PDB file of C-alpha atoms in Angstrom:
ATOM      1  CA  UNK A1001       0.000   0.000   0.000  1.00  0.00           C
ATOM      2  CA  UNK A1002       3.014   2.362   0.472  1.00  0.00           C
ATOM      3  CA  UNK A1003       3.328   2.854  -3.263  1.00  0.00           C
ATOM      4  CA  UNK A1004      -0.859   3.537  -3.701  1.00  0.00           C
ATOM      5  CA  UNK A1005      -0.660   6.127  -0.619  1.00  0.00           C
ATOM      6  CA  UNK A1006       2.873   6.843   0.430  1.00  0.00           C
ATOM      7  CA  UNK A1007       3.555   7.377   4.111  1.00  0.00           C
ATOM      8  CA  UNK A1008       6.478   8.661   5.923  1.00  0.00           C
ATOM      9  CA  UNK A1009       8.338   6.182   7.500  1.00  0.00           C
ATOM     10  CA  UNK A1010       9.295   8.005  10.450  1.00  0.00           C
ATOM     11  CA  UNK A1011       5.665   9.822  11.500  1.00  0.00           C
ATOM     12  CA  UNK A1012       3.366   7.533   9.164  1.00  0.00           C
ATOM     13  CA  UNK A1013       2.025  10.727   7.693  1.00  0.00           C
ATOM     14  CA  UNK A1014       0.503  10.552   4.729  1.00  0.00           C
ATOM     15  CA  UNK A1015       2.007  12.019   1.769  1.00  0.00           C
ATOM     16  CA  UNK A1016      -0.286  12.151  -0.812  1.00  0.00           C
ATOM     17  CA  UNK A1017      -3.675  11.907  -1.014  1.00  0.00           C
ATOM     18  CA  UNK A1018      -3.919  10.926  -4.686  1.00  0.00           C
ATOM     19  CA  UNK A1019      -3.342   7.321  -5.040  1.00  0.00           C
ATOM     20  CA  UNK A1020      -0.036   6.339  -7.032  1.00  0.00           C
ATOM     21  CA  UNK A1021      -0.791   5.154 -10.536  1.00  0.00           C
ATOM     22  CA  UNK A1022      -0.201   1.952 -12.477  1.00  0.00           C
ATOM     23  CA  UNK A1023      -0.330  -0.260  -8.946  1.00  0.00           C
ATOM     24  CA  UNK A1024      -1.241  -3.660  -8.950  1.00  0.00           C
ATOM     25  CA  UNK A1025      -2.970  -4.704  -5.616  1.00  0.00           C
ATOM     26  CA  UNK A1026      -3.441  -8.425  -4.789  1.00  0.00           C
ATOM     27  CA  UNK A1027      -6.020  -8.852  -2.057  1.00  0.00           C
ATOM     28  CA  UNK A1028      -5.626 -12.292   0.367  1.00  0.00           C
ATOM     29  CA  UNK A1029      -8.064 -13.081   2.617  1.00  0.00           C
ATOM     30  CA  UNK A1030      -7.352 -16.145   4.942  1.00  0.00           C
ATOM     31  CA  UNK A1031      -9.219 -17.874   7.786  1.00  0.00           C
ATOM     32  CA  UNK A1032     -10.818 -16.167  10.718  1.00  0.00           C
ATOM     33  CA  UNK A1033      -7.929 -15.433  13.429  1.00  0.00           C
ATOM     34  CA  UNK A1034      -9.469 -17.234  16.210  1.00  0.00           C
ATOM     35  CA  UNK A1035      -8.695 -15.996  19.916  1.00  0.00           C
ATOM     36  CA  UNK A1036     -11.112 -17.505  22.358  1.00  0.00           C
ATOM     37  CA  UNK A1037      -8.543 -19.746  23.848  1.00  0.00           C
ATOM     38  CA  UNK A1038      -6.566 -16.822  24.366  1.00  0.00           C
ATOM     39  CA  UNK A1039      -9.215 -14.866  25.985  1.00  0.00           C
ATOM     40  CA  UNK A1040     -10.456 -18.080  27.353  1.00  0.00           C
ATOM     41  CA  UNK A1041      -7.387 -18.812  29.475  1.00  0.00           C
ATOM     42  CA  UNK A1042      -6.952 -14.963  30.652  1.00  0.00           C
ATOM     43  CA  UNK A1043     -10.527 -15.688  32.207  1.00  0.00           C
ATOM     44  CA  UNK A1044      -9.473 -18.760  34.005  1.00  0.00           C
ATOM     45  CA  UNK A1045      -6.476 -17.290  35.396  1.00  0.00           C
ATOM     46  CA  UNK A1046      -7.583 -13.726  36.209  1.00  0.00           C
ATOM     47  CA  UNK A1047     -11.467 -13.946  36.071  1.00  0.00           C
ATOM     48  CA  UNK A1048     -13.420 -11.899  33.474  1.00  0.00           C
ATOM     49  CA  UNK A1049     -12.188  -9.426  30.996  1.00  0.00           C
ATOM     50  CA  UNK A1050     -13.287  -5.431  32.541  1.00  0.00           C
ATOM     51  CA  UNK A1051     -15.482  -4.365  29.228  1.00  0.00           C
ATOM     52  CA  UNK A1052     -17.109  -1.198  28.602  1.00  0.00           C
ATOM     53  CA  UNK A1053     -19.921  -0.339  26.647  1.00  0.00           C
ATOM     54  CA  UNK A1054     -19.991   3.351  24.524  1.00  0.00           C
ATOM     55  CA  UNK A1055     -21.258   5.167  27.140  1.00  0.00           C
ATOM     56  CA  UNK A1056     -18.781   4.786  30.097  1.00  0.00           C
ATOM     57  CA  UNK A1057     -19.066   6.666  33.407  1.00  0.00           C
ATOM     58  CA  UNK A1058     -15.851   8.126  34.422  1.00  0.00           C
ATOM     59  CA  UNK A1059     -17.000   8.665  37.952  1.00  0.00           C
ATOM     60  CA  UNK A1060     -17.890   5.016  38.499  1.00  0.00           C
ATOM     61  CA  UNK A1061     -15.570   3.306  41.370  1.00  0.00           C
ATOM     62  CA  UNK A1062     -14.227   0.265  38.922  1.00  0.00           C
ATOM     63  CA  UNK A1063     -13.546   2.574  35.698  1.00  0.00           C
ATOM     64  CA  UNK A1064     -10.041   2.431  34.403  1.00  0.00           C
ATOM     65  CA  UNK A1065      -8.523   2.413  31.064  1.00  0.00           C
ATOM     66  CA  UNK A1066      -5.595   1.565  32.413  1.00  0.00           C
ATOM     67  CA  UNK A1067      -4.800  -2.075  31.729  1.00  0.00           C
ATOM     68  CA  UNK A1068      -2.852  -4.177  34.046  1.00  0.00           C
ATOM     69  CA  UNK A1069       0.164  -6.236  33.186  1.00  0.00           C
ATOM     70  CA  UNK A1070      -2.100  -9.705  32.639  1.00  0.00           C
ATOM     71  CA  UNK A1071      -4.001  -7.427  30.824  1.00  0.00           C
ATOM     72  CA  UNK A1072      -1.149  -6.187  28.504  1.00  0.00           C
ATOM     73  CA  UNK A1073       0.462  -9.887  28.281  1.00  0.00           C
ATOM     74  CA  UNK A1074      -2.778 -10.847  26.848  1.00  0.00           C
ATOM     75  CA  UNK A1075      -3.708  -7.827  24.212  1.00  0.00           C
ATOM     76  CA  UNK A1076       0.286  -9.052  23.249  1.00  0.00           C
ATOM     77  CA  UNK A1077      -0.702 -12.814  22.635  1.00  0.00           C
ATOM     78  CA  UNK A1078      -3.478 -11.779  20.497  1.00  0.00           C
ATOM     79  CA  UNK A1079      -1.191  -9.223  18.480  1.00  0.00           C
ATOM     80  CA  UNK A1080       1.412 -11.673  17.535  1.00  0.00           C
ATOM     81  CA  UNK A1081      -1.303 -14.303  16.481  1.00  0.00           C
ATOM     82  CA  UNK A1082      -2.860 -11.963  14.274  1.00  0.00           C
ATOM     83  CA  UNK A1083       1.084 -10.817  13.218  1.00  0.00           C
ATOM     84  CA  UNK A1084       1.633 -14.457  12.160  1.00  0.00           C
ATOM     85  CA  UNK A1085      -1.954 -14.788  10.410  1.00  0.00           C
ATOM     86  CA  UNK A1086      -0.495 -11.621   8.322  1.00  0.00           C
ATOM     87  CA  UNK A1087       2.705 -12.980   8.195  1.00  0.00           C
ATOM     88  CA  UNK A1088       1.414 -16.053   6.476  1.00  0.00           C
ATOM     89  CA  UNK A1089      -0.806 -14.422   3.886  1.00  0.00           C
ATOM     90  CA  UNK A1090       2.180 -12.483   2.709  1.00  0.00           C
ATOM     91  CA  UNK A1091       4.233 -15.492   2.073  1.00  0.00           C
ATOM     92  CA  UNK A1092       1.248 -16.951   0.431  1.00  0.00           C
ATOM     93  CA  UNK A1093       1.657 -14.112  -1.642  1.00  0.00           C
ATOM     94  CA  UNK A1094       5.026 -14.309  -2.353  1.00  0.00           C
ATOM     95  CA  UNK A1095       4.765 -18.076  -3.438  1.00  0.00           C
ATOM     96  CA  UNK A1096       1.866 -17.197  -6.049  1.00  0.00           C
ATOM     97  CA  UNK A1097       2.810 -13.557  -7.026  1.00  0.00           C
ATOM     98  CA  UNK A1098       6.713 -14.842  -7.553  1.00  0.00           C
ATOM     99  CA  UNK A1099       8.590 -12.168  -8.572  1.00  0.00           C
ATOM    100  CA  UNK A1100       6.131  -9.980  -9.139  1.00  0.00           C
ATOM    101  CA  UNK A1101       5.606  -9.422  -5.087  1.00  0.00           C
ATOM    102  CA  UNK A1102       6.789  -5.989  -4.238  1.00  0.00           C
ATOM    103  CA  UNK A1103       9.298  -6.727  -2.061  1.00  0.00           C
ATOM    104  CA  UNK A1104       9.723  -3.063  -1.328  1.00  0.00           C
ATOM    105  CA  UNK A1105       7.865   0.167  -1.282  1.00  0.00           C
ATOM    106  CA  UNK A1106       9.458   2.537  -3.768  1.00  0.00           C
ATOM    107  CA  UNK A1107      11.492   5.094  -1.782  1.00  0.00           C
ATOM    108  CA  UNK A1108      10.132   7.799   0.490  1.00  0.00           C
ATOM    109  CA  UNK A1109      13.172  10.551   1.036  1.00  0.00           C
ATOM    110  CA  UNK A1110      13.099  13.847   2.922  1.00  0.00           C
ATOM    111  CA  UNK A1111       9.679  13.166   4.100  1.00  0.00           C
ATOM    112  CA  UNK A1112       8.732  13.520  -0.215  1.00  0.00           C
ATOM    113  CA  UNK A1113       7.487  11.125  -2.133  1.00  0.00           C
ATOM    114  CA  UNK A1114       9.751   9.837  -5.056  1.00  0.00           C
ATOM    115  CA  UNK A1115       7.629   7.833  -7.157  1.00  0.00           C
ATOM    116  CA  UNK A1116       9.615   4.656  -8.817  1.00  0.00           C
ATOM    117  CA  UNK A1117      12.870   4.792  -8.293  1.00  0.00           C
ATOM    118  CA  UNK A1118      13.881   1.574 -10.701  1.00  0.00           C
TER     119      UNK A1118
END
């Protein structure tokens, strides 16, 4: 996607707002990225998940959006499992798109975008 909007590496700003032309996009979708047994097993250990609806009040004695450690280690375990899932469609895309997989977004220098380079 860096080459159909270009972002700056360093702030993720966008650069342009008009997509980049002549881009091929090849759109994977895999299986669902289940989690229950990851959610599942926080439960057990720690009892249940805190959740709040839209409409939170601030005032109430149990509000915090500050998440404990368990809390973290767990938001973590689901991040790399859905890193991997990722992970995996890309090299599905390498295998099938061969050498035609953009390795590479084209390069982004002084915070301006550069177009193709090669």
């Amino acid at each position: 996607m860096q080459n159909i909007i270009p972002e700056a590496p360093d702030t993720r700003e966008c650069l342009s707002t008009i997509p980049g032309m002549d881009q091929e996009i090849t759109f994977r979708v895999g299986p669902p990225i289940i989690v229950e047994d990851l959610i599942q097993s926080f439960e057990k250990k720690h009892g249940p998940r805190k959740m709040y609806g839209a409409k939170v009040e601030n005032d109430s004695a149990d509000f915090s959006w500050k998440s404990t450690k368990e809390e973290k280690e767990l938001y973590s375990a689901i991040t790399m499992r859905i890193q991997k899932a990722l992970e995996n469609l890309e090299n599905e895309a390498k295998i099938e798109l061969g050498s035609k997989f953009p390795e590479r977004p084209y390069v982004v220098q002084n915070g301006e975008w550069r177009g193709k380079t090669s």
